[in-house]
XYZ file of C-alpha atoms in Angstrom:
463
model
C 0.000 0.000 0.000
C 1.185 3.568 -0.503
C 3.156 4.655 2.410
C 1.595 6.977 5.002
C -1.887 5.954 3.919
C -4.415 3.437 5.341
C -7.480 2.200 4.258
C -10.662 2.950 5.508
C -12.115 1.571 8.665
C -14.666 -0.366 7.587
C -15.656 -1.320 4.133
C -19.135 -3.129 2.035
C -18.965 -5.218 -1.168
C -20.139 -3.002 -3.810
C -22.006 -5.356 -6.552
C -19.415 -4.250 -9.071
C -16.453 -6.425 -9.551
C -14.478 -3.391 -11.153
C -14.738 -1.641 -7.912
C -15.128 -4.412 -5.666
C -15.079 -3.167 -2.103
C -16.057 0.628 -0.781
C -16.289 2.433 2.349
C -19.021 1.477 3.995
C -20.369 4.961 4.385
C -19.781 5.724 0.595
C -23.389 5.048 -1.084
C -23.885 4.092 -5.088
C -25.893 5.707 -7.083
C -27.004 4.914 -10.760
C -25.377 7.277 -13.232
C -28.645 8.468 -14.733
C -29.117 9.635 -11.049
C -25.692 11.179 -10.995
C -25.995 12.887 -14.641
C -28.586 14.182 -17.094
C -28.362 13.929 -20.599
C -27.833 16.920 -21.885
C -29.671 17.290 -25.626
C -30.088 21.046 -26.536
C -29.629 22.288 -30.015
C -30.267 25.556 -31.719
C -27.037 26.793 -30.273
C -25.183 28.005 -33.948
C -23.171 30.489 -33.081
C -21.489 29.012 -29.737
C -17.746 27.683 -30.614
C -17.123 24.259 -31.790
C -15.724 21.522 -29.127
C -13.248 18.756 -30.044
C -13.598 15.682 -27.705
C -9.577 14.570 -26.631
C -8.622 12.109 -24.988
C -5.519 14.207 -23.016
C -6.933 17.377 -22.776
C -10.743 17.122 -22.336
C -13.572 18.740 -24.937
C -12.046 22.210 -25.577
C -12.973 24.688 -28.513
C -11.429 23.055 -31.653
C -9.675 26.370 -32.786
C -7.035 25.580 -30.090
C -6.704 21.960 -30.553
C -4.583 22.497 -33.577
C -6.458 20.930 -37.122
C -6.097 17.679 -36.733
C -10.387 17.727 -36.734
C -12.579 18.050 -39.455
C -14.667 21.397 -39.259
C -18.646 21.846 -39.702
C -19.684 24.352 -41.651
C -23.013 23.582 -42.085
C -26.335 22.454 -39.771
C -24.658 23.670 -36.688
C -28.201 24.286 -35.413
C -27.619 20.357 -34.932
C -25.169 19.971 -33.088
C -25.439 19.370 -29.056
C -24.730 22.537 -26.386
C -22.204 21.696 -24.156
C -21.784 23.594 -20.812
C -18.555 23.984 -18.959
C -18.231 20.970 -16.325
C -20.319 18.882 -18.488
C -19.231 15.064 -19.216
C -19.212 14.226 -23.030
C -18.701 10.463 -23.915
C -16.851 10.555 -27.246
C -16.985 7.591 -29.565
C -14.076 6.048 -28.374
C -14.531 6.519 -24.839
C -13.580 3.456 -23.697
C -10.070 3.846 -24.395
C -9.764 6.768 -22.041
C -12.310 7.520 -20.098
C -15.633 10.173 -20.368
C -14.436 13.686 -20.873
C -15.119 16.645 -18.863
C -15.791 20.204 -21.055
C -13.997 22.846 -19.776
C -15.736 25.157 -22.375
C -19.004 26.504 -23.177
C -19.684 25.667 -27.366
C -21.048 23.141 -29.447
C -20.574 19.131 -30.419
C -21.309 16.879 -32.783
C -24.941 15.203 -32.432
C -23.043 11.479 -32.436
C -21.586 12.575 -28.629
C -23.507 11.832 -25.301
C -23.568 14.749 -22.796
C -24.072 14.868 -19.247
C -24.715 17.733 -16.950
C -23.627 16.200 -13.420
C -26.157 16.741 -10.261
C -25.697 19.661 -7.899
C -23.971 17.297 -5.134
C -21.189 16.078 -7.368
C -18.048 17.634 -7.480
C -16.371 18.911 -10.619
C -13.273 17.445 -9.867
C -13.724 14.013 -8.172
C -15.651 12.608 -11.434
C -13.565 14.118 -14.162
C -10.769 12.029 -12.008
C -12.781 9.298 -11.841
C -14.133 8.805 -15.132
C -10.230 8.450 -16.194
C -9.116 6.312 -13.615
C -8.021 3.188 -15.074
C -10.601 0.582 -13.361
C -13.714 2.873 -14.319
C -12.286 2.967 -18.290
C -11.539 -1.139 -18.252
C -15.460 -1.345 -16.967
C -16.210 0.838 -20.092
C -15.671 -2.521 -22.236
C -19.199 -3.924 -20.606
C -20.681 -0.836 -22.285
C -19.484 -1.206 -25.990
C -21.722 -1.894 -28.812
C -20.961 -2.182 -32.338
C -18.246 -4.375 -33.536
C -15.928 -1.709 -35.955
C -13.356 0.269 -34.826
C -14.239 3.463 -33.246
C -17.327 1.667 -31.271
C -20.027 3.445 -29.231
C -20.639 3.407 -25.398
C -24.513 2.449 -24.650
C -25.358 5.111 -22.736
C -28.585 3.572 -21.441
C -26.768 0.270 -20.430
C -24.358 2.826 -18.684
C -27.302 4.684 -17.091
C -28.422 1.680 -15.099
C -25.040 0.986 -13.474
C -24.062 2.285 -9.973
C -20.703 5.012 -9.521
C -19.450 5.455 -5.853
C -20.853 8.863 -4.207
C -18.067 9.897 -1.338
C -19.707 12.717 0.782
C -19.729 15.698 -1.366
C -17.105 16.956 1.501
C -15.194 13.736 0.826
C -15.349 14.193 -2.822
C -13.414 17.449 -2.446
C -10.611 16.014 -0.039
C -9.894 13.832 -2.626
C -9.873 15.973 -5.253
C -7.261 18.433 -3.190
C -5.170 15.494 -2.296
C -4.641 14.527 -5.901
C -3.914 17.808 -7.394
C -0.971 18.427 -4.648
C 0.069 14.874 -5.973
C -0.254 15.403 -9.408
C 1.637 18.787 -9.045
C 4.535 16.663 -7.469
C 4.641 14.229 -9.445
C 4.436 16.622 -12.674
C 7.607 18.664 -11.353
C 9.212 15.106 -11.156
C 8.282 13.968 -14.690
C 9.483 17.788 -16.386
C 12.487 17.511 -14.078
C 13.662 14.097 -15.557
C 12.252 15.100 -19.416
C 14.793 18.125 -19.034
C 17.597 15.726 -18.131
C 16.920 13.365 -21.283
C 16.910 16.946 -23.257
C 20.203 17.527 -21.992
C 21.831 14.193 -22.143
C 20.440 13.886 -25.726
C 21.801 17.709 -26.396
C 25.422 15.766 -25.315
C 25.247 12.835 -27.348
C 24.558 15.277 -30.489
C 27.688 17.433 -29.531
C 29.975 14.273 -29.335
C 28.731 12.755 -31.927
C 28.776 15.931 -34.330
C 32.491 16.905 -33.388
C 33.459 12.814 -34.096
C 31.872 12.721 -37.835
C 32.682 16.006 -38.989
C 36.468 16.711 -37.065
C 37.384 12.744 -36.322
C 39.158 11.572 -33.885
C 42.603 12.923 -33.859
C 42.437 16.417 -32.217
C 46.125 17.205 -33.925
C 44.803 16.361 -37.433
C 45.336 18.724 -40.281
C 42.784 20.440 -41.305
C 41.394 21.950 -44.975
C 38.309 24.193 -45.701
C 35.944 21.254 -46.844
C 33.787 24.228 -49.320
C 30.288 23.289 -47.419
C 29.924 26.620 -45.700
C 27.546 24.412 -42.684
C 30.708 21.776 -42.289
C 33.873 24.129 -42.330
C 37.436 22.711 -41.807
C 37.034 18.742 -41.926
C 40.521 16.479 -41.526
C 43.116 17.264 -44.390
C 42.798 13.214 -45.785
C 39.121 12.932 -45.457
C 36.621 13.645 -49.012
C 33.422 15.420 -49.205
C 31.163 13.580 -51.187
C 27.316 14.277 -52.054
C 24.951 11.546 -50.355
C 23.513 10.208 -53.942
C 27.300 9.168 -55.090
C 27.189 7.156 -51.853
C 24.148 5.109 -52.011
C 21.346 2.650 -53.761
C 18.303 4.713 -53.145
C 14.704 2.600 -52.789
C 11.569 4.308 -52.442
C 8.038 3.098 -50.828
C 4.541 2.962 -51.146
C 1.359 1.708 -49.948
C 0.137 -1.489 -51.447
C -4.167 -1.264 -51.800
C -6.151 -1.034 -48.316
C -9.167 -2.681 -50.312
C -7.346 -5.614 -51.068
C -6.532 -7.439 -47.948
C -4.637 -10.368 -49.655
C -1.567 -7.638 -49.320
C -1.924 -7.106 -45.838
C -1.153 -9.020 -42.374
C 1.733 -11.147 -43.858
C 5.200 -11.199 -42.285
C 7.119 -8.965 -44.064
C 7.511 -5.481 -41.830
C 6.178 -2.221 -43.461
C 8.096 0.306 -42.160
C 6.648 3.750 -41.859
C 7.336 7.150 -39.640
C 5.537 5.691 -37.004
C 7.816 2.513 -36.628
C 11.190 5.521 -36.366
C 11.740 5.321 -33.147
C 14.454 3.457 -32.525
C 17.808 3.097 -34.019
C 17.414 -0.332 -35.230
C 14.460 -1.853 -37.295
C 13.738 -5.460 -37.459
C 10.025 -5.549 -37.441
C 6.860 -3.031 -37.585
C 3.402 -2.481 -36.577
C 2.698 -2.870 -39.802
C 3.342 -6.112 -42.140
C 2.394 -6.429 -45.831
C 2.089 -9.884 -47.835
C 4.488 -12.093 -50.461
C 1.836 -11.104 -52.917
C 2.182 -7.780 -52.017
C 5.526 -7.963 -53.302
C 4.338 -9.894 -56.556
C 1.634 -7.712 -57.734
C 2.796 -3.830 -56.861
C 5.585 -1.783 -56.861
C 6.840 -2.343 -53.213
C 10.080 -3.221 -53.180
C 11.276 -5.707 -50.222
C 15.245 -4.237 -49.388
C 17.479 -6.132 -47.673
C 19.854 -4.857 -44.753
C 22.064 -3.269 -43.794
C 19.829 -0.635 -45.238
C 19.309 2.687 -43.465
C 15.486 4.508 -43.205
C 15.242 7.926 -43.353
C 11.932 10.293 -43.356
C 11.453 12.154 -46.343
C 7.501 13.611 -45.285
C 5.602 13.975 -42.622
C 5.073 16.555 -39.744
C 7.797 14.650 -37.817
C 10.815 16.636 -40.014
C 8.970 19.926 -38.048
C 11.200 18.911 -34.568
C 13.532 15.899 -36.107
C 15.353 14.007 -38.467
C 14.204 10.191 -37.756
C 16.926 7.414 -38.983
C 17.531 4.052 -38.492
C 19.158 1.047 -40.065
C 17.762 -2.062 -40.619
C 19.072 -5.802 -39.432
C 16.200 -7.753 -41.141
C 14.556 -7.369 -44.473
C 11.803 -4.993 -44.630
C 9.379 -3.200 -47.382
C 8.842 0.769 -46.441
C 6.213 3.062 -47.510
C 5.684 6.366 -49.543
C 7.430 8.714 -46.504
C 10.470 6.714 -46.115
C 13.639 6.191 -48.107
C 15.830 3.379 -48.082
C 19.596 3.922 -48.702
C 22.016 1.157 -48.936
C 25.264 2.150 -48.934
C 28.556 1.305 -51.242
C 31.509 -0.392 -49.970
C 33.266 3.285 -49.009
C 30.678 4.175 -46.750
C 29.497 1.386 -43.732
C 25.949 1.992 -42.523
C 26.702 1.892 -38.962
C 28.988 5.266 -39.555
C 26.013 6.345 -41.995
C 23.398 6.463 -39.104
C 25.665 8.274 -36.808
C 26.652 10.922 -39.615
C 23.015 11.585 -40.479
C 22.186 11.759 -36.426
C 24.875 14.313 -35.747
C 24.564 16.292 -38.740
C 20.356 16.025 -38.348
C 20.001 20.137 -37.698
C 21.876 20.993 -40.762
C 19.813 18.335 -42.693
C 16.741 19.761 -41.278
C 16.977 23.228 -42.683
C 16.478 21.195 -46.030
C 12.674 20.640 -44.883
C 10.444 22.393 -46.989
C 6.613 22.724 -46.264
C 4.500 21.134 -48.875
C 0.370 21.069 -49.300
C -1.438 21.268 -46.917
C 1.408 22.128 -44.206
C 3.356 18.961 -44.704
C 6.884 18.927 -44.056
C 9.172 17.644 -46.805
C 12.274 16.476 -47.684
C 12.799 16.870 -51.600
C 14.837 13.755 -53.367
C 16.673 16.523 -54.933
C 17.864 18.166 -51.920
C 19.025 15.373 -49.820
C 20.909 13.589 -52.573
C 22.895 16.939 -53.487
C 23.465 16.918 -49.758
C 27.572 17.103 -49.302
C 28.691 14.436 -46.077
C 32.323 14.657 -45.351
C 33.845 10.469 -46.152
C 36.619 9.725 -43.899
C 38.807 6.248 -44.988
C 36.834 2.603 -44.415
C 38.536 2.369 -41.175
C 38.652 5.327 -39.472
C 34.981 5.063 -39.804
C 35.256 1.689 -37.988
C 37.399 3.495 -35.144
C 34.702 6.071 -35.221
C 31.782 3.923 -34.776
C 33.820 2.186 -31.785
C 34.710 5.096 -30.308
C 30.941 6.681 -29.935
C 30.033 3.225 -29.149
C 31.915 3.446 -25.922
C 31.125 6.726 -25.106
C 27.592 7.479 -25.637
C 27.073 4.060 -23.687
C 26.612 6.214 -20.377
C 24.400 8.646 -21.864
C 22.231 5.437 -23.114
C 22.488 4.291 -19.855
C 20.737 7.000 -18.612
C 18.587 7.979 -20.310
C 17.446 4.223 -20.355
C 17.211 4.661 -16.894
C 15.223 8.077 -16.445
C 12.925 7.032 -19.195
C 12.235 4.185 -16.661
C 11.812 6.189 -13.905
C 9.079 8.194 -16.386
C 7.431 5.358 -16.498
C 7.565 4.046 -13.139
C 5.771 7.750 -12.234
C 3.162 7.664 -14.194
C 2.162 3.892 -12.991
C 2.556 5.543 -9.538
C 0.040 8.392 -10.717
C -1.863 5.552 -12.094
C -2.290 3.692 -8.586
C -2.433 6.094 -6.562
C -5.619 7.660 -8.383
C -7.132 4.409 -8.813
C -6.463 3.598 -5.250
C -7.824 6.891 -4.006
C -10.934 7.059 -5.874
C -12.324 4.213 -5.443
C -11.845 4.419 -1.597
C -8.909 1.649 -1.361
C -7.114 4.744 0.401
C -8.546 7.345 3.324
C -6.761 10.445 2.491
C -9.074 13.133 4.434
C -6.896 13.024 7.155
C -3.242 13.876 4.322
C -5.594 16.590 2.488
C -6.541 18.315 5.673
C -3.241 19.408 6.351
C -2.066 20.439 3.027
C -1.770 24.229 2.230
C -3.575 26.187 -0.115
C -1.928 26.428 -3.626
C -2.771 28.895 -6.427
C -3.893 26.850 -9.033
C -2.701 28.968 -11.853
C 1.128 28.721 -10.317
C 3.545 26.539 -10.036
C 4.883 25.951 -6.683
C 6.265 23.078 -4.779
C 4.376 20.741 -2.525
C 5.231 21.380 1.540
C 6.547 18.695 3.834
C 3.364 17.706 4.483
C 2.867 15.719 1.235
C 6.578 15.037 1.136
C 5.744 13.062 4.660
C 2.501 11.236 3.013
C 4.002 10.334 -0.667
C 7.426 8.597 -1.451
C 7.759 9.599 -4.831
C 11.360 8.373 -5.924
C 10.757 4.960 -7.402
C 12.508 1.849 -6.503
C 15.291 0.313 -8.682
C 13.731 -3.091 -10.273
């Protein structure tokens, strides 16, 4: 159990095998007795809402335009008021969202307006704790993706009411918690920034000055690489390497798809080496289209998508693999090893990235034209060897960790997990730890007292 909090003193079986047990002074309530459905229309001119699944229903100008827009029959469309619950189609997946905007939403959403005696805070926590969204599945109907809660199966089932004094304590005690634990998480994200920010400088200063600080040096003409070792060439990338483009065999015909043969898009870039994907096409695939299956050492680079806005994905590949229309594939000829290729195109990513143009639509770019003019400097076969040993070796404590504080990440967020699952559902009595925590603005930052420091442990345990 979380240390520094008990349970409660006395508990009932709740009917609900989600929640199992409750306080015993805790009653249940159906949620139809909880909530109203909200359905109001004739509302045109109130904004339009966006239903997320990180950041609530809020008005779709500010959740970028990733949504598709009405412009037409907005008399039709559902009034949402601020506090309001909206279930979303996918709700399931993470939990009923809470509006924090006035505005408008499409007609295919369920709304709720809570009861007077519910607190705006304990439900919107509760509705995304992680035992109320697995109970969600008894609530599905329709069998394609993207299928709808049954509201009026979900209006029939009982939620926990804590005291509406009760509901509050919790509420207070999580959002000293969550302010903790968020100035853990940004602390650790700033040290991955900054040991990634290291690993770029070493490995720039290895593939662009080598190894030997006593070198001679020339004036390589590439006005973003200056002096470069007096032995070394500077070649452009297309003398270097087999280029193989990608594409997407047919959706409609399935016989291409769910084979064994990876399909490498952006979304499979996130680690240095590829040998599989979320994605795999078919042996027919390869017989009847264009793809191409290329065999490794090959490495991936991203050529479009909104990725090249922040980064320069690459990767090399140790199995064979097909790759769609945003990837390239390069294998490289015998003066140029792969290895040294991935590590040359990682140091050298900002300079590659001011090649990005933005295309239709506000896609991000990388012209064939551009990157195979691109001018690399080409040490000898070998020094690249000594190269790729030497960052090898060196990076391997910055991999270490930030191996380790990505772990820690994660370890945080299960804590968060728990302990809002715990507290919510009444496995934890934390009236008496909210009590005695101070008031905190809630539109600045500060950090939590020794109070909570006393009541939460929040440096996670090696494995």
């Amino acid at each position: 159990m979380i240390e520094g909090l008990k349970p409660y003193a006395e508990y009932k079986e709740s009917g609900l095998p989600w929640l199992g047990r409750c306080p015993k002074h805790w009653k249940l309530r159906r949620t139809k007795i909880l909530f109203y459905e909200r359905v109001q229309k004739g509302f045109p001119n109130e904004p339009l809402l966006a239903a997320t699944q990180t950041k609530g229903v809020v008005k779709k100008e500010d959740y970028e335009t990733r949504t598709v827009t009405a412009q037409k029959d907005l008399h039709l469309l559902k009034l949402v008021e601020k506090g309001d619950y909206v279930i979303s189609l996918r709700s399931f997946q993470g939990g009923i969202e809470v509006a924090h905007h006035k505005g408008i939403i499409s007609p295919a959403y369920t709304v709720l307006k809570p009861s007077q005696a519910l607190d705006f805070g304990y439900y919107s926590i509760f509705f995304k704790s992680r035992n109320f969204i697995d109970s969600l599945s008894l609530f599905v109907t329709g069998i394609r993706e993207g299928q709808n809660i049954d509201y009026q199966k979900l209006s029939r089932v009982e939620m926990p009411f804590p005291p509406p004094d009760e509901q509050a304590a919790i509420v207070r005690f999580l959002d000293h918690a969550n302010r903790k634990i968020d100035k853990f998480i940004r602390a650790k994200r700033k040290l991955i920034t900054l040991l990634n920010e290291q690993k770029q400088a070493i490995i720039h200063h290895a593939v662009t000055r080598g190894l030997d600080p006593d070198v001679p040096l020339k004036p390589s003409g590439v006005p973003w690489l200056g002096d470069i070792p007096a032995h070394w060439e500077v070649r452009k990338i297309k003398s270097l390497v087999f280029a193989f483009g990608g594409m997407t065999p047919s959706k409609t015909n399935i016989n291409y798809w769910n084979g064994v043969i990876p399909w490498v898009s952006p979304k499979d870039m996130k680690i240095r080496e590829i040998n599989n994907s979320k994605d795999h096409v078919s042996t027919l695939a390869l017989q009847h289209t264009g793809i191409k299956l290329v065999q490794p050492p090959a490495v991936l680079i991203v050529v479009r998508g909104m990725i090249l806005a922040r980064t320069f994905p690459v990767a090399i590949t140790s199995a064979p693999v097909t790759v769609n229309q945003d990837i390239k594939a390069l294998v490289t000829k015998p003066c140029l090893r792969s290895n040294y290729f991935v590590s040359l195109l990682t140091g050298i990513q900002g300079d590659l990235l001011l090649l990005v143009e933005i295309a239709g639509h506000g896609t991000c770019c990388l012209r064939t034209d551009s990157w195979e003019s691109f001018c690399i400097p080409l040490p000898p076969v070998k020094e690249q060897e000594n190269i790729e040993a030497y960052l090898e070796q060196k990076l391997s404590i910055q991999n270490t960790a930030i191996a380790r504080t990505e772990r820690e990440i994660a370890l945080m967020q299960e804590y968060r997990t728990r302990l809002t699952a715990y507290t919510v559902t009444g496995k934890l009595d934390v009236r008496e730890a909210a009590a005695k925590l101070p008031d905190l603005p809630s539109d600045v930052e500060e950090s939590v007292d020794e109070t909570l420091e006393q009541v939460l442990d929040l440096e996670p345990e090696d494995d």
